[in-house]
JSON list of C-alpha atoms in Angstrom, two decimals:
[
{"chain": "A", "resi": 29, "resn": "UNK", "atom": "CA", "xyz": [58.41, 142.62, -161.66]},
{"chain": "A", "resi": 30, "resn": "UNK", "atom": "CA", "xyz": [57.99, 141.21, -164.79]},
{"chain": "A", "resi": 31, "resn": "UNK", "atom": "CA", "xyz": [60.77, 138.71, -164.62]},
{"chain": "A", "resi": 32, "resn": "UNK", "atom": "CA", "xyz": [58.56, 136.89, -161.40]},
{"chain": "A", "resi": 33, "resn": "UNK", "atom": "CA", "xyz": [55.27, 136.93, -163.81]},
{"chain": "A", "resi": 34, "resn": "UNK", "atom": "CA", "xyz": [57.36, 134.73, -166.52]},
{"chain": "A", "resi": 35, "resn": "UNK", "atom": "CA", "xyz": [58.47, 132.75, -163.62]},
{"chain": "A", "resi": 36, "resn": "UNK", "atom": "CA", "xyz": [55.17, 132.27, -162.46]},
{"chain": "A", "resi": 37, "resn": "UNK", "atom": "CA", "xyz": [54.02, 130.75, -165.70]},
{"chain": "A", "resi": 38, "resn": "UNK", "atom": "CA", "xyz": [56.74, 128.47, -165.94]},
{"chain": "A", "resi": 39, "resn": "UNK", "atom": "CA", "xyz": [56.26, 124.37, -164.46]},
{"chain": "A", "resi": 40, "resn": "UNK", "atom": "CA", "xyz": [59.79, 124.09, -163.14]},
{"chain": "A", "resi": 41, "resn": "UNK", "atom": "CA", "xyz": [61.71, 127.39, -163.43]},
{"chain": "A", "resi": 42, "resn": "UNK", "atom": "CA", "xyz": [65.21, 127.18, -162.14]},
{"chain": "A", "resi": 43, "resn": "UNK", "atom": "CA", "xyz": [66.00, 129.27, -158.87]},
{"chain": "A", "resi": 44, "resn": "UNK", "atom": "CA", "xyz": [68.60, 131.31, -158.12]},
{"chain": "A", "resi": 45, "resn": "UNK", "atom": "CA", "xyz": [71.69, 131.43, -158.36]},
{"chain": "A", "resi": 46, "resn": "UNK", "atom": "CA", "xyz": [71.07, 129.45, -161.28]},
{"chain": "A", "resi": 47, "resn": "UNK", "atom": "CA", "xyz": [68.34, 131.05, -162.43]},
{"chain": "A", "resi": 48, "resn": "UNK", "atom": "CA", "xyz": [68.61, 134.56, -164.90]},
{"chain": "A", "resi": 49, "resn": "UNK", "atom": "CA", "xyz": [67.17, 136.14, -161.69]},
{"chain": "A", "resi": 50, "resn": "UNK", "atom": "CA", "xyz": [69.82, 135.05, -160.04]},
{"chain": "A", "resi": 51, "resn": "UNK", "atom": "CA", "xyz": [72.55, 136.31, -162.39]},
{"chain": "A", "resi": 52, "resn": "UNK", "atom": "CA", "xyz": [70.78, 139.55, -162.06]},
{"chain": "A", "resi": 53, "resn": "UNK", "atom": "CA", "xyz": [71.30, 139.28, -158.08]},
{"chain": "A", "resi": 54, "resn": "UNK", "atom": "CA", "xyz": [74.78, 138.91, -158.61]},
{"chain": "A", "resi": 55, "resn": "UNK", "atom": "CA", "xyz": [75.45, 141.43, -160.96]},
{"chain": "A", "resi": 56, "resn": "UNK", "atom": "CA", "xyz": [73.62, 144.16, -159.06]},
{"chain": "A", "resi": 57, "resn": "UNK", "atom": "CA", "xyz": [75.18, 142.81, -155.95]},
{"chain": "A", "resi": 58, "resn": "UNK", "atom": "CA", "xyz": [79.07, 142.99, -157.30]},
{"chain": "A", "resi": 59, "resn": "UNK", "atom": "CA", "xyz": [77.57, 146.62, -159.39]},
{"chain": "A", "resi": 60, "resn": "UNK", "atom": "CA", "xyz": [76.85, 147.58, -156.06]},
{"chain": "A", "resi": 61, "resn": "UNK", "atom": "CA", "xyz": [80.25, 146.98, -154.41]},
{"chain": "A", "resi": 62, "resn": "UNK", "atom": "CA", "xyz": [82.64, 148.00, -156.92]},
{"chain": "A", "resi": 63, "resn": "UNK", "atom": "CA", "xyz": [80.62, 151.48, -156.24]},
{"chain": "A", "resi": 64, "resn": "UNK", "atom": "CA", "xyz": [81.27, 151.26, -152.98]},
{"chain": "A", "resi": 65, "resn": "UNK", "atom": "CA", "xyz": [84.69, 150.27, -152.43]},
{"chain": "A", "resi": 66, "resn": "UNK", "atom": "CA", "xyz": [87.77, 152.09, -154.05]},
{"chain": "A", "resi": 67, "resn": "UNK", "atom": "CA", "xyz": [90.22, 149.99, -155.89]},
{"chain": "A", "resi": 68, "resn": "UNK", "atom": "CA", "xyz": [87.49, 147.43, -156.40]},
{"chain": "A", "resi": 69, "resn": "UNK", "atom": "CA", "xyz": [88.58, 146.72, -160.11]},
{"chain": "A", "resi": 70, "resn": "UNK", "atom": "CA", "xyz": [92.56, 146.14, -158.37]},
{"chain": "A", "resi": 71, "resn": "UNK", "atom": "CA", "xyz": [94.24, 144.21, -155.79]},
{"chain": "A", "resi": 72, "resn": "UNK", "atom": "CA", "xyz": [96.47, 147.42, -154.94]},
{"chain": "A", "resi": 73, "resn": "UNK", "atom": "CA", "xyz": [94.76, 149.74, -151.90]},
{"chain": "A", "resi": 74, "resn": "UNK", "atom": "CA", "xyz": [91.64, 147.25, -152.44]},
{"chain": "A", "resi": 75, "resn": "UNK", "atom": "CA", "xyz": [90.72, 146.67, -148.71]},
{"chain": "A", "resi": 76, "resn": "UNK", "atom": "CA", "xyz": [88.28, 143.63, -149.50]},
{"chain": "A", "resi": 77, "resn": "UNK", "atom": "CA", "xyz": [90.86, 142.02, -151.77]},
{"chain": "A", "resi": 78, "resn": "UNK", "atom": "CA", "xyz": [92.99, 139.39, -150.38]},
{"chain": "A", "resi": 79, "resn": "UNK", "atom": "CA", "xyz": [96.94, 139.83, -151.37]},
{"chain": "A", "resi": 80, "resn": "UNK", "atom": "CA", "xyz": [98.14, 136.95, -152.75]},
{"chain": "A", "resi": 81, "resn": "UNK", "atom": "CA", "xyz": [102.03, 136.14, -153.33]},
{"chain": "A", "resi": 82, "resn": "UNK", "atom": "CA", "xyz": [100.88, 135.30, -157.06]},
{"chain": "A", "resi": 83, "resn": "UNK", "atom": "CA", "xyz": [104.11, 133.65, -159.26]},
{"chain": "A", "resi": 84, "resn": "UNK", "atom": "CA", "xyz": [105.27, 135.18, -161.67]},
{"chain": "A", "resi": 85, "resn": "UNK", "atom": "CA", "xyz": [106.00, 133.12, -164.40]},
{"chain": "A", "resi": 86, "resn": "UNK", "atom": "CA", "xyz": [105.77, 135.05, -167.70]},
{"chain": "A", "resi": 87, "resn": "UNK", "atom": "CA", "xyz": [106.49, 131.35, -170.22]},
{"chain": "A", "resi": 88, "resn": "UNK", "atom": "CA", "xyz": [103.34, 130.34, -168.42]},
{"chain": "A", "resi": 89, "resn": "UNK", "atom": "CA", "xyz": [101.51, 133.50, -168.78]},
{"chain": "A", "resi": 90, "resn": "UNK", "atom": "CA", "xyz": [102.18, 133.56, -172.47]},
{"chain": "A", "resi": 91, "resn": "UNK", "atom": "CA", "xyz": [101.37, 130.12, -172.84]},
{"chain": "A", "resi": 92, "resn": "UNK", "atom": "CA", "xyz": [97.42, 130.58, -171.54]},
{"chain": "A", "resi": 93, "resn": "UNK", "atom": "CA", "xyz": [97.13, 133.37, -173.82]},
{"chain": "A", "resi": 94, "resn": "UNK", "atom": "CA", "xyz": [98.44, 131.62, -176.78]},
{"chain": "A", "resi": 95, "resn": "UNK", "atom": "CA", "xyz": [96.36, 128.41, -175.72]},
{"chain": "A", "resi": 96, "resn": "UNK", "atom": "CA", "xyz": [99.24, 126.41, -175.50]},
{"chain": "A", "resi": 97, "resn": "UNK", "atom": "CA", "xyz": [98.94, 125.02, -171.81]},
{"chain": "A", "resi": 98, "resn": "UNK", "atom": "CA", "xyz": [98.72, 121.43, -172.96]},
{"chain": "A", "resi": 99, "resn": "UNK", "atom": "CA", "xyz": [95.32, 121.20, -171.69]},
{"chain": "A", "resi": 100, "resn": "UNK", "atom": "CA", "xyz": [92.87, 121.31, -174.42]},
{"chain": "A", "resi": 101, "resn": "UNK", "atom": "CA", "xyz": [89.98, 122.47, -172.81]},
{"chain": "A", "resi": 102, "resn": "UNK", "atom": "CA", "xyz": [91.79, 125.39, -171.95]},
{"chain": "A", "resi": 103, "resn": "UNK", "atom": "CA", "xyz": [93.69, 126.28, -175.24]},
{"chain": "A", "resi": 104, "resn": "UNK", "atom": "CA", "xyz": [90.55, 125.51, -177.04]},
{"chain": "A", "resi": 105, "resn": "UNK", "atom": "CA", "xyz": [88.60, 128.45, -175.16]},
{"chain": "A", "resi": 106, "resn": "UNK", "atom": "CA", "xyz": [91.49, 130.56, -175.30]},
{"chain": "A", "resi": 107, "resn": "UNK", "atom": "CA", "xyz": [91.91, 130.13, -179.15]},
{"chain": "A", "resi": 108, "resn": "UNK", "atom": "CA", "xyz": [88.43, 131.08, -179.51]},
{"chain": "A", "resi": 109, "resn": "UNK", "atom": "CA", "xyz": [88.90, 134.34, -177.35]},
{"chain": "A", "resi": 110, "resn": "UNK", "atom": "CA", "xyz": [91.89, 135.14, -179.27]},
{"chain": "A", "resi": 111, "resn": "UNK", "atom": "CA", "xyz": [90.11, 134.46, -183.38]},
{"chain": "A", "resi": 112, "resn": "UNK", "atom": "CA", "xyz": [86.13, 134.99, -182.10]},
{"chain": "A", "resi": 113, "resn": "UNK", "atom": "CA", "xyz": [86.74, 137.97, -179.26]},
{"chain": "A", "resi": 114, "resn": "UNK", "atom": "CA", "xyz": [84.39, 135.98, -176.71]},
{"chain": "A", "resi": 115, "resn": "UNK", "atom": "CA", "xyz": [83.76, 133.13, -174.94]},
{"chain": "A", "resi": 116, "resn": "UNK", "atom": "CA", "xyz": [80.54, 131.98, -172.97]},
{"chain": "A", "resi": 117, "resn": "UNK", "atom": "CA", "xyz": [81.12, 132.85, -169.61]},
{"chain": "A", "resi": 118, "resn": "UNK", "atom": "CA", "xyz": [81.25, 129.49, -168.20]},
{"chain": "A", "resi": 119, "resn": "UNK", "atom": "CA", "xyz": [84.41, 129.24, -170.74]},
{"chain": "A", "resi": 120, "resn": "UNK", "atom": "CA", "xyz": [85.39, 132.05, -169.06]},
{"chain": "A", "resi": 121, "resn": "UNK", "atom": "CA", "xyz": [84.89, 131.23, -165.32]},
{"chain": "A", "resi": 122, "resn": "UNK", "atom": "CA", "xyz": [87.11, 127.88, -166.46]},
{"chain": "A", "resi": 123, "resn": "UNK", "atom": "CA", "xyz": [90.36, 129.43, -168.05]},
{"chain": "A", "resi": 124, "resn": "UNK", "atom": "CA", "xyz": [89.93, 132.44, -165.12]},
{"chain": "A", "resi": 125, "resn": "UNK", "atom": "CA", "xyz": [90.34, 129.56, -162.52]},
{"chain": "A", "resi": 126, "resn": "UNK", "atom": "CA", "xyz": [93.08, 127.67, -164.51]},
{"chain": "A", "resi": 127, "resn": "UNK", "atom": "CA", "xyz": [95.62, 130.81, -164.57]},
{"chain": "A", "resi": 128, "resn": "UNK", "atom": "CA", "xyz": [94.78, 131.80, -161.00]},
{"chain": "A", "resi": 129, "resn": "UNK", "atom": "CA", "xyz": [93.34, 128.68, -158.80]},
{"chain": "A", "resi": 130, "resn": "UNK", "atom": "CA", "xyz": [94.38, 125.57, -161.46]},
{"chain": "A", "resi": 131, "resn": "UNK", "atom": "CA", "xyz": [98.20, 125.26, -162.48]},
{"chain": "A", "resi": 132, "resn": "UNK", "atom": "CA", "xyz": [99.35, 128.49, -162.89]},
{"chain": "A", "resi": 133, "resn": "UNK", "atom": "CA", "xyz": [98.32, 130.96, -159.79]},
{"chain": "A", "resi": 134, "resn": "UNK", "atom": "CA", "xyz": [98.99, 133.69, -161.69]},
{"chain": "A", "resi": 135, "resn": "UNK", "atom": "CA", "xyz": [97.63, 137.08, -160.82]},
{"chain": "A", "resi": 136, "resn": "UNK", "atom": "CA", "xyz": [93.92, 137.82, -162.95]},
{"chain": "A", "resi": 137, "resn": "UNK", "atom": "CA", "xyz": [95.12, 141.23, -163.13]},
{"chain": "A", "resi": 138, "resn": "UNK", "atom": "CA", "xyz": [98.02, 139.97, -165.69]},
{"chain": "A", "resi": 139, "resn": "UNK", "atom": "CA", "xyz": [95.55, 137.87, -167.10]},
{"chain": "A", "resi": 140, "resn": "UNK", "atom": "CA", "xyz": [92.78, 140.93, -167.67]},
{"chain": "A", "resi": 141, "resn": "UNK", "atom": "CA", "xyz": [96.10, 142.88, -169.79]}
]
């Protein structure tokens, strides 16, 4: 592969997951299961999804999106979304976790609408 001949050349090439060989293991890997597994893409008849009780707290909901969470890390990323139409994905992977792991544990499927 060609991607291992450039790594081969390089004095301290990162490894994986790390690595853009890695990201490419984890895409194909999560390309892979969403073939595989109906519902993947929902948590509704999704047999490898866990069903969480998520709140449902619409002020709060509307408050990420707006970036006005009070947390300016957050509201800056989501003010970018919202005026640029993307964010890095480590900006992503960070306001992901705030609405569903961080303050809010709100569902990611009301978060994807």
């Amino acid at each position: 592969h060609e991607l291992d001949k450039i790594y081969a050349k390089a004095k301290n090439p990162s490894q994986p997951p790390v690595s853009l060989h890695g990201q490419l293991i984890w895409r194909e890997f999560f390309y892979t299961t969403a073939a595989q597994v109906p519902n993947f893409g929902t948590m509704a008849g999704n047999r490898i999804c866990l069903q969480i009780p998520w709140y449902k707290n619409s002020e709060h909901l509307q408050r990420w999106r707006n970036g006005e969470t009070g947390f300016p890390w957050i509201d800056a990323i989501m003010t970018q979304l919202r005026k640029e139409g993307w964010i890095h994905h480590l900006a992503r992977h960070s306001v992901a976790c705030f609405l569903t792991r961080g303050d809010l544990w709100v569902s990611w499927e009301e978060g994807l609408k």
